[in-house]
CSV table of C-alpha atoms and ligand atoms in Angstrom, one decimal:
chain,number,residue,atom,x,y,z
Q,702,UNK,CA,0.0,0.0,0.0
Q,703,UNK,CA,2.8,2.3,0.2
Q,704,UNK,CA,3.3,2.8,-3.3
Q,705,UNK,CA,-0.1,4.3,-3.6
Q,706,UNK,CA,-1.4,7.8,-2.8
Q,707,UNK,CA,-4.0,9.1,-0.1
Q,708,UNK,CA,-6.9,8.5,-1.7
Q,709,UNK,CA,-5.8,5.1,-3.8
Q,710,UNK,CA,-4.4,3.9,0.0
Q,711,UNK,CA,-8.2,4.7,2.5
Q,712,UNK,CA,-10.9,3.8,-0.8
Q,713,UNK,CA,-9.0,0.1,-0.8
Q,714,UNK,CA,-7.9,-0.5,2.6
Q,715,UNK,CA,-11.3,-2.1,4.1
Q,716,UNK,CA,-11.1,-5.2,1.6
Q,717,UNK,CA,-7.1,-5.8,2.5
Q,718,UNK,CA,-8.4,-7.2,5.9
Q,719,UNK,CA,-11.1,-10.1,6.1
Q,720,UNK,CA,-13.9,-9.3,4.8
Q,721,UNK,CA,-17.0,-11.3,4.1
Q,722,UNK,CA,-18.9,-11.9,1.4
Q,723,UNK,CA,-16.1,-10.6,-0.6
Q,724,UNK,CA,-18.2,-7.0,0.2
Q,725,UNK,CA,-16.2,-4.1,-1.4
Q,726,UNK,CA,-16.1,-2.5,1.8
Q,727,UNK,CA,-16.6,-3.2,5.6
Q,728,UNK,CA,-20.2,-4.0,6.3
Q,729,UNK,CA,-22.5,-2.2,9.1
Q,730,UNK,CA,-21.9,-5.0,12.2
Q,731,UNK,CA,-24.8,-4.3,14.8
Q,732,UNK,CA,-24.6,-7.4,17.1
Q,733,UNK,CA,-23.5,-6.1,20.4
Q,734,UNK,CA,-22.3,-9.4,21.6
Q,735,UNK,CA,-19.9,-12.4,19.9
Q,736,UNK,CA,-21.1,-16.3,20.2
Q,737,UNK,CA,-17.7,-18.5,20.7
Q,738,UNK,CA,-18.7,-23.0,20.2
Q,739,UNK,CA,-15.3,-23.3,22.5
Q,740,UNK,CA,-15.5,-21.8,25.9
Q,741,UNK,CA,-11.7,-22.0,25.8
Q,742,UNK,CA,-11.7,-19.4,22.6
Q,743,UNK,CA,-13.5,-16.8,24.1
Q,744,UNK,CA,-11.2,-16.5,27.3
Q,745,UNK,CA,-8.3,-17.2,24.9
Q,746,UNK,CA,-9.8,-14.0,23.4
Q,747,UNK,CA,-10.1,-11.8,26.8
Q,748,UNK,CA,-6.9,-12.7,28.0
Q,749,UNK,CA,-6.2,-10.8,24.6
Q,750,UNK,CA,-4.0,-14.5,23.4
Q,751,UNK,CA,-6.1,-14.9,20.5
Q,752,UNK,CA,-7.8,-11.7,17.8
Q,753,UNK,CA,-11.6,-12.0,18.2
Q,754,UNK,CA,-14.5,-9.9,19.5
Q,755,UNK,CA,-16.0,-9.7,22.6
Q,756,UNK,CA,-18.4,-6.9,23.8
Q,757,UNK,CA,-19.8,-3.6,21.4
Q,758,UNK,CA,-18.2,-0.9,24.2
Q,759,UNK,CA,-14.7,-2.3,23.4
Q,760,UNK,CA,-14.6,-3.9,20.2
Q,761,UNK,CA,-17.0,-3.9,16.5
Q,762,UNK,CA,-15.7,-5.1,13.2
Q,763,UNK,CA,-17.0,-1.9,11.5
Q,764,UNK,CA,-15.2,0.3,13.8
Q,765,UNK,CA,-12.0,-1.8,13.7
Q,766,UNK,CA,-11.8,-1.3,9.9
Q,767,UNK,CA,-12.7,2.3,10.7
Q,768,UNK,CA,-9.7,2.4,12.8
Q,769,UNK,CA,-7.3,0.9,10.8
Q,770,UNK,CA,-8.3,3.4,8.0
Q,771,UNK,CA,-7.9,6.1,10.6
Q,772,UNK,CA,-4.1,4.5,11.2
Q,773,UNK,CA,-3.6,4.5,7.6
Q,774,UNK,CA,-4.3,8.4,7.3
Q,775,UNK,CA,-2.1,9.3,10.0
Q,776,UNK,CA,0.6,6.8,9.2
Q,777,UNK,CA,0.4,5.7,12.5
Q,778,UNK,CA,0.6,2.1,14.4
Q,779,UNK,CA,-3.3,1.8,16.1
Q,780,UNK,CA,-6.3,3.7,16.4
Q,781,UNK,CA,-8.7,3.9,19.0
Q,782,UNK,CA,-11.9,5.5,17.8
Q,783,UNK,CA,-14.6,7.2,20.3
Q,784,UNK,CA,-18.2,8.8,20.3
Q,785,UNK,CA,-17.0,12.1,20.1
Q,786,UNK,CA,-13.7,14.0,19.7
Q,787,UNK,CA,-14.3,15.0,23.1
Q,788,UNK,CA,-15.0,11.7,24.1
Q,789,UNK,CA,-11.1,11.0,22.5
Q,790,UNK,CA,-9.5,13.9,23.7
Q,791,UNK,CA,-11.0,13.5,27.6
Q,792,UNK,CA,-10.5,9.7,28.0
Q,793,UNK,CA,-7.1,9.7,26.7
Q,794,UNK,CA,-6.3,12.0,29.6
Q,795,UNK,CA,-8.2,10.4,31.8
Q,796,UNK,CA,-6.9,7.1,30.8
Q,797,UNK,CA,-2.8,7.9,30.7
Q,798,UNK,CA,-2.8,10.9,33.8
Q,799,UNK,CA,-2.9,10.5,37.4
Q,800,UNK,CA,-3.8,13.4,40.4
Q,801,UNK,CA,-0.5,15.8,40.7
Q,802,UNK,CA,0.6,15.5,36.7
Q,803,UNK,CA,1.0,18.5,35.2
Q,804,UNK,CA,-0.2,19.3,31.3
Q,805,UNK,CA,1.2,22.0,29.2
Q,806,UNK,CA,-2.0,23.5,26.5
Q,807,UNK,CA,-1.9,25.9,24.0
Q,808,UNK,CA,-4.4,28.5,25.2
Q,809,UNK,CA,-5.8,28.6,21.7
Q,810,UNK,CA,-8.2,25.6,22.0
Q,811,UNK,CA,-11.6,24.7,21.1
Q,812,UNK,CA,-13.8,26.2,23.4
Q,813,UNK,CA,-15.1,22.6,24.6
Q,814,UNK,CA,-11.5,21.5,24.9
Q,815,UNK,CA,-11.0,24.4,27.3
Q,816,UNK,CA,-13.7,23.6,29.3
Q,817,UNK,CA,-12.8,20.0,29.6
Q,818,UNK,CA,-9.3,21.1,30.7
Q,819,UNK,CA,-10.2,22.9,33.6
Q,820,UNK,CA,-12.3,19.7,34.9
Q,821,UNK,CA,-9.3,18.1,34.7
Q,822,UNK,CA,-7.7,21.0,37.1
Q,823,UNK,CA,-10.4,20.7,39.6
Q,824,UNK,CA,-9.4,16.6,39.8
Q,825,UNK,CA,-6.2,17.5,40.3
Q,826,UNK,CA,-4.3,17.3,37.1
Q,827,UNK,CA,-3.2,20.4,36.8
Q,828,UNK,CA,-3.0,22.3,33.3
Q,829,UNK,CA,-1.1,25.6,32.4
Q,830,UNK,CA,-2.5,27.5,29.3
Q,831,UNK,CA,0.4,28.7,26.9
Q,832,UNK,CA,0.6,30.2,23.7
Q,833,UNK,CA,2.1,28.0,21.1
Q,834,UNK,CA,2.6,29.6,18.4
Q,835,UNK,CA,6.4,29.5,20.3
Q,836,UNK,CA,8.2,27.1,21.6
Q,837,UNK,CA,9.7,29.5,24.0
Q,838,UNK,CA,6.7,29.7,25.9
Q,839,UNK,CA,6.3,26.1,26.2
Q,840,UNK,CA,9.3,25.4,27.5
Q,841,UNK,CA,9.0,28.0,30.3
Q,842,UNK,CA,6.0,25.6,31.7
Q,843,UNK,CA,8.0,22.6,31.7
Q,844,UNK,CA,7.7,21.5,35.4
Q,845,UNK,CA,9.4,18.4,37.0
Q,846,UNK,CA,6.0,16.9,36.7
Q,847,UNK,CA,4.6,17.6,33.7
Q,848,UNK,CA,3.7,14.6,31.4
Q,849,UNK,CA,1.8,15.8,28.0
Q,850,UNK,CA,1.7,18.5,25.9
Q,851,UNK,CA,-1.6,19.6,24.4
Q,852,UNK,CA,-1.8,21.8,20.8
Q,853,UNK,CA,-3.9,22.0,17.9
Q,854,UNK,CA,-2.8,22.3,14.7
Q,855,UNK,CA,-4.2,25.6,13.1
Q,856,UNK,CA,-6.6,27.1,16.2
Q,857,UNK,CA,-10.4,27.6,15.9
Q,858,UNK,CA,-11.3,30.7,15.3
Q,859,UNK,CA,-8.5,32.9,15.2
Q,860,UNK,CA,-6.3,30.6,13.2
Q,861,UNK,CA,-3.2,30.9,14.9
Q,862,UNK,CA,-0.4,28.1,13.7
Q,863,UNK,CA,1.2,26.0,16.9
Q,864,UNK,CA,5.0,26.3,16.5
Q,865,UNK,CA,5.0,22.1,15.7
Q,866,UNK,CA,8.1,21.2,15.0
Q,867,UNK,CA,9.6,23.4,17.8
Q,868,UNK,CA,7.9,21.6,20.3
Q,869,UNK,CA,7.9,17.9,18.8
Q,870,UNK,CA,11.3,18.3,19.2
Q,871,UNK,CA,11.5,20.0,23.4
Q,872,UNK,CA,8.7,17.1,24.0
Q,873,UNK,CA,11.6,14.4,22.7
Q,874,UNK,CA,14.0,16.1,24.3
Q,875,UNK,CA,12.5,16.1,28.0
Q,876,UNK,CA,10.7,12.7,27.4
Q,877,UNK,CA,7.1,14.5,27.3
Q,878,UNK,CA,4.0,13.0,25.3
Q,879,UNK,CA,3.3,15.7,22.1
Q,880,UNK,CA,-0.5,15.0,21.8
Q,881,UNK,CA,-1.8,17.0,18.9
Q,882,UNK,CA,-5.7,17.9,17.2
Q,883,UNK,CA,-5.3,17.3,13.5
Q,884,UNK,CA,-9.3,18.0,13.5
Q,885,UNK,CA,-8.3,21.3,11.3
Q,886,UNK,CA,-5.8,20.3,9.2
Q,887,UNK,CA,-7.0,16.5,8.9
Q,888,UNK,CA,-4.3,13.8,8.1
Q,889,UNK,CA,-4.7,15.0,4.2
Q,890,UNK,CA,-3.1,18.4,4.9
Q,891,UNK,CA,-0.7,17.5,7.7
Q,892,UNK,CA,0.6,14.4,9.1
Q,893,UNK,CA,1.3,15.1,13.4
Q,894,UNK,CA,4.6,12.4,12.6
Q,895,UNK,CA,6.5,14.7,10.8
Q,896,UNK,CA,6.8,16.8,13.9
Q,897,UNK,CA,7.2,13.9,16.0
Q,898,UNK,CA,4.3,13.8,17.7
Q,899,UNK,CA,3.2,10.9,20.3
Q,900,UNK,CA,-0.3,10.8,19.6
Q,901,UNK,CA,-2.9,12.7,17.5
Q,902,UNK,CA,-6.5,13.4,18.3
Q,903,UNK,CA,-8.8,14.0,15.1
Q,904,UNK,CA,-12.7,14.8,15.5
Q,905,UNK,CA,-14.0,12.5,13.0
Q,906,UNK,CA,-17.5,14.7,13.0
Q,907,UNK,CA,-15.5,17.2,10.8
Q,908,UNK,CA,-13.8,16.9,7.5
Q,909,UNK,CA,-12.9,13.2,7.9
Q,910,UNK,CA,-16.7,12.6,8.3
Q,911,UNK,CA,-17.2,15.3,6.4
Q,912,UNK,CA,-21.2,15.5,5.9
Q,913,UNK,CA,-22.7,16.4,9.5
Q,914,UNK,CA,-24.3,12.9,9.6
Q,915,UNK,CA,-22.4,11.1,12.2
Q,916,UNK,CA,-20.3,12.1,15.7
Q,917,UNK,CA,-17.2,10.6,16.1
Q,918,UNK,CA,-13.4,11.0,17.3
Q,919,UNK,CA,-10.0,9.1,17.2
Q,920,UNK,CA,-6.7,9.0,18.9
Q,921,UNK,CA,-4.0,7.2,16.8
Q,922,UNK,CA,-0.6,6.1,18.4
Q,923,UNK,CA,2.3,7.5,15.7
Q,924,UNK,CA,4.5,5.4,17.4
Q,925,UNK,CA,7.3,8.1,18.1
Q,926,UNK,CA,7.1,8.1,22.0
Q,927,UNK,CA,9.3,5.7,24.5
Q,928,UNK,CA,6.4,5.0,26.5
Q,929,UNK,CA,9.4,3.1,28.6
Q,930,UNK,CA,9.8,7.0,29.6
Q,931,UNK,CA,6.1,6.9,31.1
Q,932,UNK,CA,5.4,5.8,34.7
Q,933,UNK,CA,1.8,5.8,34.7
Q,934,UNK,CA,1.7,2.6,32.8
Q,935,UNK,CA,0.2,0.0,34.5
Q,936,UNK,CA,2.1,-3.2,34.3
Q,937,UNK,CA,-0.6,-5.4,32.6
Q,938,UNK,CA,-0.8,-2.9,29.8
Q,939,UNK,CA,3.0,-3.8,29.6
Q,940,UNK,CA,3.3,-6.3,26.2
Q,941,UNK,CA,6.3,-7.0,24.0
Q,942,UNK,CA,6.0,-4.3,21.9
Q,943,UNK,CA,6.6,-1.3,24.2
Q,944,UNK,CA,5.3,1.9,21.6
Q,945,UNK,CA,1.5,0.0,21.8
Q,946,UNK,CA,1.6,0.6,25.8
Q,947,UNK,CA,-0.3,4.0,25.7
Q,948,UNK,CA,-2.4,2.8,23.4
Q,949,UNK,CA,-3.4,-0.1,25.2
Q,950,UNK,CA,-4.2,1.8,28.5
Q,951,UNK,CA,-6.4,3.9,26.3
Q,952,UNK,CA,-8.2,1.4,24.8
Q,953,UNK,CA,-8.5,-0.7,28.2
Q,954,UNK,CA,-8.6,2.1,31.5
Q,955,UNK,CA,-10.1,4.5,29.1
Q,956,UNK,CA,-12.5,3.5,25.9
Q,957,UNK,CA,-13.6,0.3,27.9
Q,958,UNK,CA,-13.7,1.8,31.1
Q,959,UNK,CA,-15.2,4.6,30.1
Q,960,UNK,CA,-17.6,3.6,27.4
Q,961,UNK,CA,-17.5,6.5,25.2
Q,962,UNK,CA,-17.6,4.1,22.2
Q,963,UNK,CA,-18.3,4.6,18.4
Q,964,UNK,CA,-21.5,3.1,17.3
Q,965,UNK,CA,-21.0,0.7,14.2
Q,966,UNK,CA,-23.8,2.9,12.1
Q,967,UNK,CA,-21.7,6.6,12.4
Q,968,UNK,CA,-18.5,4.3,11.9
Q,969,UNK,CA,-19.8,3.7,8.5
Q,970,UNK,CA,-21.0,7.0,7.6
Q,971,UNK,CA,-17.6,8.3,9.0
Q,972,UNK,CA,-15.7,5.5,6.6
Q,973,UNK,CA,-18.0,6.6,3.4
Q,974,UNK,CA,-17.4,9.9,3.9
Q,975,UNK,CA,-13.5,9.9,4.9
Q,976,UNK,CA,-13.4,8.2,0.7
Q,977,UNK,CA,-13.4,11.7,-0.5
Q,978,UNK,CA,-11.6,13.4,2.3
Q,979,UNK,CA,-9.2,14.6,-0.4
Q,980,UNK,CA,-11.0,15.7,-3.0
Q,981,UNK,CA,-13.4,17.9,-0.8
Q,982,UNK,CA,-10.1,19.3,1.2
Q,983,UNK,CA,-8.8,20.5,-2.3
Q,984,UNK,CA,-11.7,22.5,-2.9
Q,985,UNK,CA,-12.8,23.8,0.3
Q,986,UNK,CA,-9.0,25.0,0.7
Q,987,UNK,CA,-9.0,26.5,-2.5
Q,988,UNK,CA,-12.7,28.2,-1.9
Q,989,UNK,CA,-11.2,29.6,1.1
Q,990,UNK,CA,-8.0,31.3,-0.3
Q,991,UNK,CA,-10.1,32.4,-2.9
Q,992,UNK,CA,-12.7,34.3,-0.8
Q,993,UNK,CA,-10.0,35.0,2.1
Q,994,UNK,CA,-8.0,37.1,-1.2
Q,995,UNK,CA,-11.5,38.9,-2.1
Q,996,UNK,CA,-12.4,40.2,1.6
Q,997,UNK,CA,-8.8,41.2,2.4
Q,998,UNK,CA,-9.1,44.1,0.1
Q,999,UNK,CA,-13.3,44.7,0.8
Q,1000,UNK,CA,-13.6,48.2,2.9
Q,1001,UNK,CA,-16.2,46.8,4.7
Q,1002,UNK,CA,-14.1,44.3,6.3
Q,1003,UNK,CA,-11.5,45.0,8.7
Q,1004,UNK,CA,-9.6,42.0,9.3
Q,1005,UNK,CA,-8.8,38.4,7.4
Q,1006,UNK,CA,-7.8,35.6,9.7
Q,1007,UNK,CA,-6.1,32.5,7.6
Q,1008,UNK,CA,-2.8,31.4,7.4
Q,1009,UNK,CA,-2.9,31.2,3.3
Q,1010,UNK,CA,-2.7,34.8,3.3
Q,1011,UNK,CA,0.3,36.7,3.3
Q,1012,UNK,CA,0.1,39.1,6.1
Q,1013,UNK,CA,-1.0,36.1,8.6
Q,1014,UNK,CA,1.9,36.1,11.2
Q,1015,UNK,CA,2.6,32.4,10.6
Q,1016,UNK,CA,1.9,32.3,7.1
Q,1017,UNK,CA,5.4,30.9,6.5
Q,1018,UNK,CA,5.0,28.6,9.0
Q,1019,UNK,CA,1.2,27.2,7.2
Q,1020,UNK,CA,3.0,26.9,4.0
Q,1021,UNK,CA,6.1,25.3,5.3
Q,1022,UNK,CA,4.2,22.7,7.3
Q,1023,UNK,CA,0.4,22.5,5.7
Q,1024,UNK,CA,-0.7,21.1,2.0
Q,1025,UNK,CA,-2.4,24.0,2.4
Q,1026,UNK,CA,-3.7,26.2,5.0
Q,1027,UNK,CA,-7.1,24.9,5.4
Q,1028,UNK,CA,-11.2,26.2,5.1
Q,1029,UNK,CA,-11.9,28.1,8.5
Q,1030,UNK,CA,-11.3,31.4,8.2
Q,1031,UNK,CA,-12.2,34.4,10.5
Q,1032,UNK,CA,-13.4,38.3,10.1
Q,1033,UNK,CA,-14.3,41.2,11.4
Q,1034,UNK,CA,-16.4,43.8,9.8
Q,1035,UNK,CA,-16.4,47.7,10.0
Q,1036,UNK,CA,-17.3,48.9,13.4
Q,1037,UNK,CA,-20.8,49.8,11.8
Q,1038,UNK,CA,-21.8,46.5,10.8
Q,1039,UNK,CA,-23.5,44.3,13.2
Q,1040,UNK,CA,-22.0,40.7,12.6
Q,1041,UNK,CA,-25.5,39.2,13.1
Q,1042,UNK,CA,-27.1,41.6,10.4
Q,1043,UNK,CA,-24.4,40.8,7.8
Q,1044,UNK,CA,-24.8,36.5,9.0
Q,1045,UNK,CA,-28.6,36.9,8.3
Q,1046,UNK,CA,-28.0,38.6,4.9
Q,1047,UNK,CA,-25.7,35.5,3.9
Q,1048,UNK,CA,-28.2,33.2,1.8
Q,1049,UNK,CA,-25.3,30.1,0.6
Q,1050,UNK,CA,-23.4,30.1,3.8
Q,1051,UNK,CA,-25.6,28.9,6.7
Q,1052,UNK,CA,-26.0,30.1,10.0
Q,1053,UNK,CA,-24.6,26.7,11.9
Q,1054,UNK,CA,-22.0,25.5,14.8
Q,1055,UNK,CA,-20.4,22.8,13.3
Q,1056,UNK,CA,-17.0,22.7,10.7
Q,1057,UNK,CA,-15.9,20.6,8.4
Q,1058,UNK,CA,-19.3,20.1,6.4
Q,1059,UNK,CA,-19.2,19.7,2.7
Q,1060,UNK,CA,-21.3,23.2,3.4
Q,1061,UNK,CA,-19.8,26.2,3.8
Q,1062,UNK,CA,-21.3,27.7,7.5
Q,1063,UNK,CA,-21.4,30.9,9.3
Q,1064,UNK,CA,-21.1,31.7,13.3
Q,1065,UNK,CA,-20.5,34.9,15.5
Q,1066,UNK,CA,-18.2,32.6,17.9
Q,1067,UNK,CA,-18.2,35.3,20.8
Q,1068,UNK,CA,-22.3,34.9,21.2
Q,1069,UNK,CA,-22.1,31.2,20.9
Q,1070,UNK,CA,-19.6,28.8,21.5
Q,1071,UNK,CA,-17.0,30.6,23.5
Q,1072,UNK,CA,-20.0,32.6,25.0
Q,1073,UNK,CA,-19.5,30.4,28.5
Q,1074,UNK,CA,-16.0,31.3,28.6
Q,1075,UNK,CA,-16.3,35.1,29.7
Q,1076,UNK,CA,-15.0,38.3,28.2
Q,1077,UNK,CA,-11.6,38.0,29.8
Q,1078,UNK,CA,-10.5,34.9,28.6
Q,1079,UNK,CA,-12.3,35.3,25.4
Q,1080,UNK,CA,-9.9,38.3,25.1
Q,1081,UNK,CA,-7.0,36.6,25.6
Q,1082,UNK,CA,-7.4,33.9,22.2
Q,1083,UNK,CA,-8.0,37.1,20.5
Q,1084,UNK,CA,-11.4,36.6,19.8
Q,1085,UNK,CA,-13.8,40.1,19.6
Q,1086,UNK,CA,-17.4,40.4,19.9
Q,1087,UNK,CA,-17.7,41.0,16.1
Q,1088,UNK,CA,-15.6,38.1,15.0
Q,1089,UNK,CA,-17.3,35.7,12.7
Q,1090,UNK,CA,-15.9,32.4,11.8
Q,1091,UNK,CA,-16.6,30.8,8.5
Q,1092,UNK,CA,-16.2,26.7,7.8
Q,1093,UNK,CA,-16.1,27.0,3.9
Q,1094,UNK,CA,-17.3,24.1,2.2
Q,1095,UNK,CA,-17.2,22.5,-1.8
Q,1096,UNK,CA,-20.0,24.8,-3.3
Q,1097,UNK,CA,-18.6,26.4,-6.7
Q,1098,UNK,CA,-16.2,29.3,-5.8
Q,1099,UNK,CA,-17.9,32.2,-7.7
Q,1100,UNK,CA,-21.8,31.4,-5.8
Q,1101,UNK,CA,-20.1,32.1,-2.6
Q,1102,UNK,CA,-17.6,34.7,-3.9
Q,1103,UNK,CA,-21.6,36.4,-4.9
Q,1104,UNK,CA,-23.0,35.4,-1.7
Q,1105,UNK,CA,-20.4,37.4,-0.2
Q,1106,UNK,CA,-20.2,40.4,-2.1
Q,1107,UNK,CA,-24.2,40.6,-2.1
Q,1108,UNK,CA,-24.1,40.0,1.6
Q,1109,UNK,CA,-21.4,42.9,2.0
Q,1110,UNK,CA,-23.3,45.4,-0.3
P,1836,LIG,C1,-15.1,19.7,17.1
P,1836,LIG,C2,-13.8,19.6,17.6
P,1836,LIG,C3,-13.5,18.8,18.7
P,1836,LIG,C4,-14.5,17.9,19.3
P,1836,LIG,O1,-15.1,17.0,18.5
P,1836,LIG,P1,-16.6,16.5,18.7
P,1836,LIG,O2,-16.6,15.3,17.7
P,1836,LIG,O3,-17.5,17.6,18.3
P,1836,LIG,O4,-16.7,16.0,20.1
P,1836,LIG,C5,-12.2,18.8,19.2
P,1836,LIG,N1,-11.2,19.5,18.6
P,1836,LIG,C6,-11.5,20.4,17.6
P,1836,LIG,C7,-10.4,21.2,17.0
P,1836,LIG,C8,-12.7,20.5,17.1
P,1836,LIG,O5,-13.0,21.3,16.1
């Protein structure tokens, strides 16, 4: 499979495993439960000395073909795939920290991610917020107890670029795990290995989903982490092969424990949607640029946030690291334009929460999502009352480039 490119590799890598029926990809498998005519199998199975299936919360064919799709993407060694992203990002944490670990975050986060993180300070893990876009100030956190480090790839909403390769290489360097949300830039545009990351979170809801239809997340192990390094492994998670060991405690003290499983039914709208991943990155990329380029130079619009333009402070940075520098961009108007007046007068672009739809989607993110947050902290990501984020999706470039202008006038 090597040979072959991103799409040839994920549209032909269901039928390289067993499949039945000689089905041209995975079929939906609903049975919760797994039927064994030798006792002796099925404990050979939960001792984990033989591959088999046991129980839905832990293991389902569908999902297991999801996640080794997932792998493929990333070029990673195993996947474990969740409900949710959140479900991902907060049992992994759960799964691999302990009370009096400390976790290093970039302070530009999704706003549920935030909110997750301080749970996790009021049980005792505790968490300092830096920004990432350099290394510098990452390494001023680095306590004698601090464990993981926590960045996304390009931030939601303001867009700022993590300084990735800077800190893949301090987390190497002082034996810390570099866990890092590809949800923006999806495996297509950036691979977390290149910048030696431990393991990377992708909300499979978004662009690897890609239609709104089905809720989803994954954590993949890259494989580039001594988890010999890591005391908090517990000593029956301890096989031969010692880079599956985090891995393992998340799938086992977290996905199982937990129960924040994938259902088999979103695992295969997630798997038919991640076939075109590609193709509808390539055009939502270059819808963005496109309109990103047109309301740069608008007089009604006083500032462009994405990294594909020039002027972005990490542009360099996007284009040295990204295929390109992805669909979510951010504005904000004139100070005599009302943000919700000029949403309302969109007709194309929707009015909607989510990212990573094959539609493009509008959202005043101060009002909304990082509403709960507060002014203050609000302030600090950079993010104003009149800011509006867009998710640009695969519609032809000149109807939204119209939708826009119309919208504007
Ligand atoms: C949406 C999102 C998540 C959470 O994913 P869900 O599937 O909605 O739980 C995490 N990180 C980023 C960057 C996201 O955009």
């Amino acid at each position: 499979m090597a040979k072959y490119g991103f799409t040839s590799k994920i549209i032909h890598c269901d039928r390289r495993g067993p499949i039945e029926h000689g089905s041209i990809h995975k079929p939906i498998h609903t049975a919760v439960a797994y039927t064994y005519d030798d006792a002796r199998d099925l404990a050979k199975v939960f001792q984990g000395k033989q591959p088999g299936y046991t129980y839905g919360r832990q293991v389902n064919p569908t999902v297991t073909a999801l996640q080794d799709k997932v792998s493929l993407m990333e070029g990673g060694l195993a996947t474990a795939a969740f409900a949710t992203g959140m479900g991902a990002i907060g049992t992994t944490l759960f799964a691999l920290l302990r009370a009096g670990d400390h976790v290093i975050s970039s302070s530009f986060l999704f706003g549920n991610t935030n909110s997750l993180f301080n749970s996790f300070s009021a049980h005792g893990i505790e968490v300092t917020f830096v920004d990432a876009t350099d290394v510098a100030n990452v390494e001023a956190a680095v306590q004698a107890n601090t464990k993981l480090v926590f960045v996304e790839t390009i931030a939601n909403p303001r867009t700022q670029v993590t300084d990735l390769a800077e800190i893949g290489a301090l987390c190497e360097q002082h034996g810390l795990i570099f866990f890092v949300d590809n949800t923006m830039t999806t495996p297509y545009l950036f691979q977390p290995s290149q910048v030696k990351a431990s393991l990377v979170i992708n909300s499979l809801t978004k662009y690897i989903g890609g239609h709104a239809n089905a809720l989803g997340g994954s954590v993949t192990e890259l494989g580039n982490y001594d988890w010999q390094r890591f005391d908090n492994i517990y000593d029956d998670y301890k096989g031969a092969d010692s880079r599956l060991w985090g891995i393992t405690q998340i799938k086992k003290k977290g996905l199982r424990d937990l129960g924040a499983s994938l259902g088999p039914e979103a695992a295969h709208h997630i798997s038919v949607g991640s076939d075109t991943l590609a193709l509808r990155m390539e055009r939502a990329c270059s819808n963005t640029l496109k309109l990103a380029e047109y309301l740069s130079t608008h007089d009604k619009v006083k500032k462009v946030y994405y990294p594909g333009l020039q002027e972005h402070p990490q542009h360099g940075r996007s284009k040295q690291l990204f295929k390109s520098a992805g669909a979510i961009m951010s504005i904000e108007l004139v100070d005599d334009i009302d943000c919700f007046d000029f949403i309302n007068a969109l007709d194309l672009v929707a009015c909607s929460s989510n990212l990573g739809d094959t539609r493009s989607l509008a959202i005043p993110v101060a009002h909304s999502i990082y509403y709960e947050m507060g002014p203050e902290r609000r302030a600090s990501m950079g993010i104003s009352d009149s800011l509006v984020r867009f998710s640009i999706g695969i519609e032809e470039p000149e109807d939204l480039l119209a939708d826009f202008e119309t919208a504007l006038a």
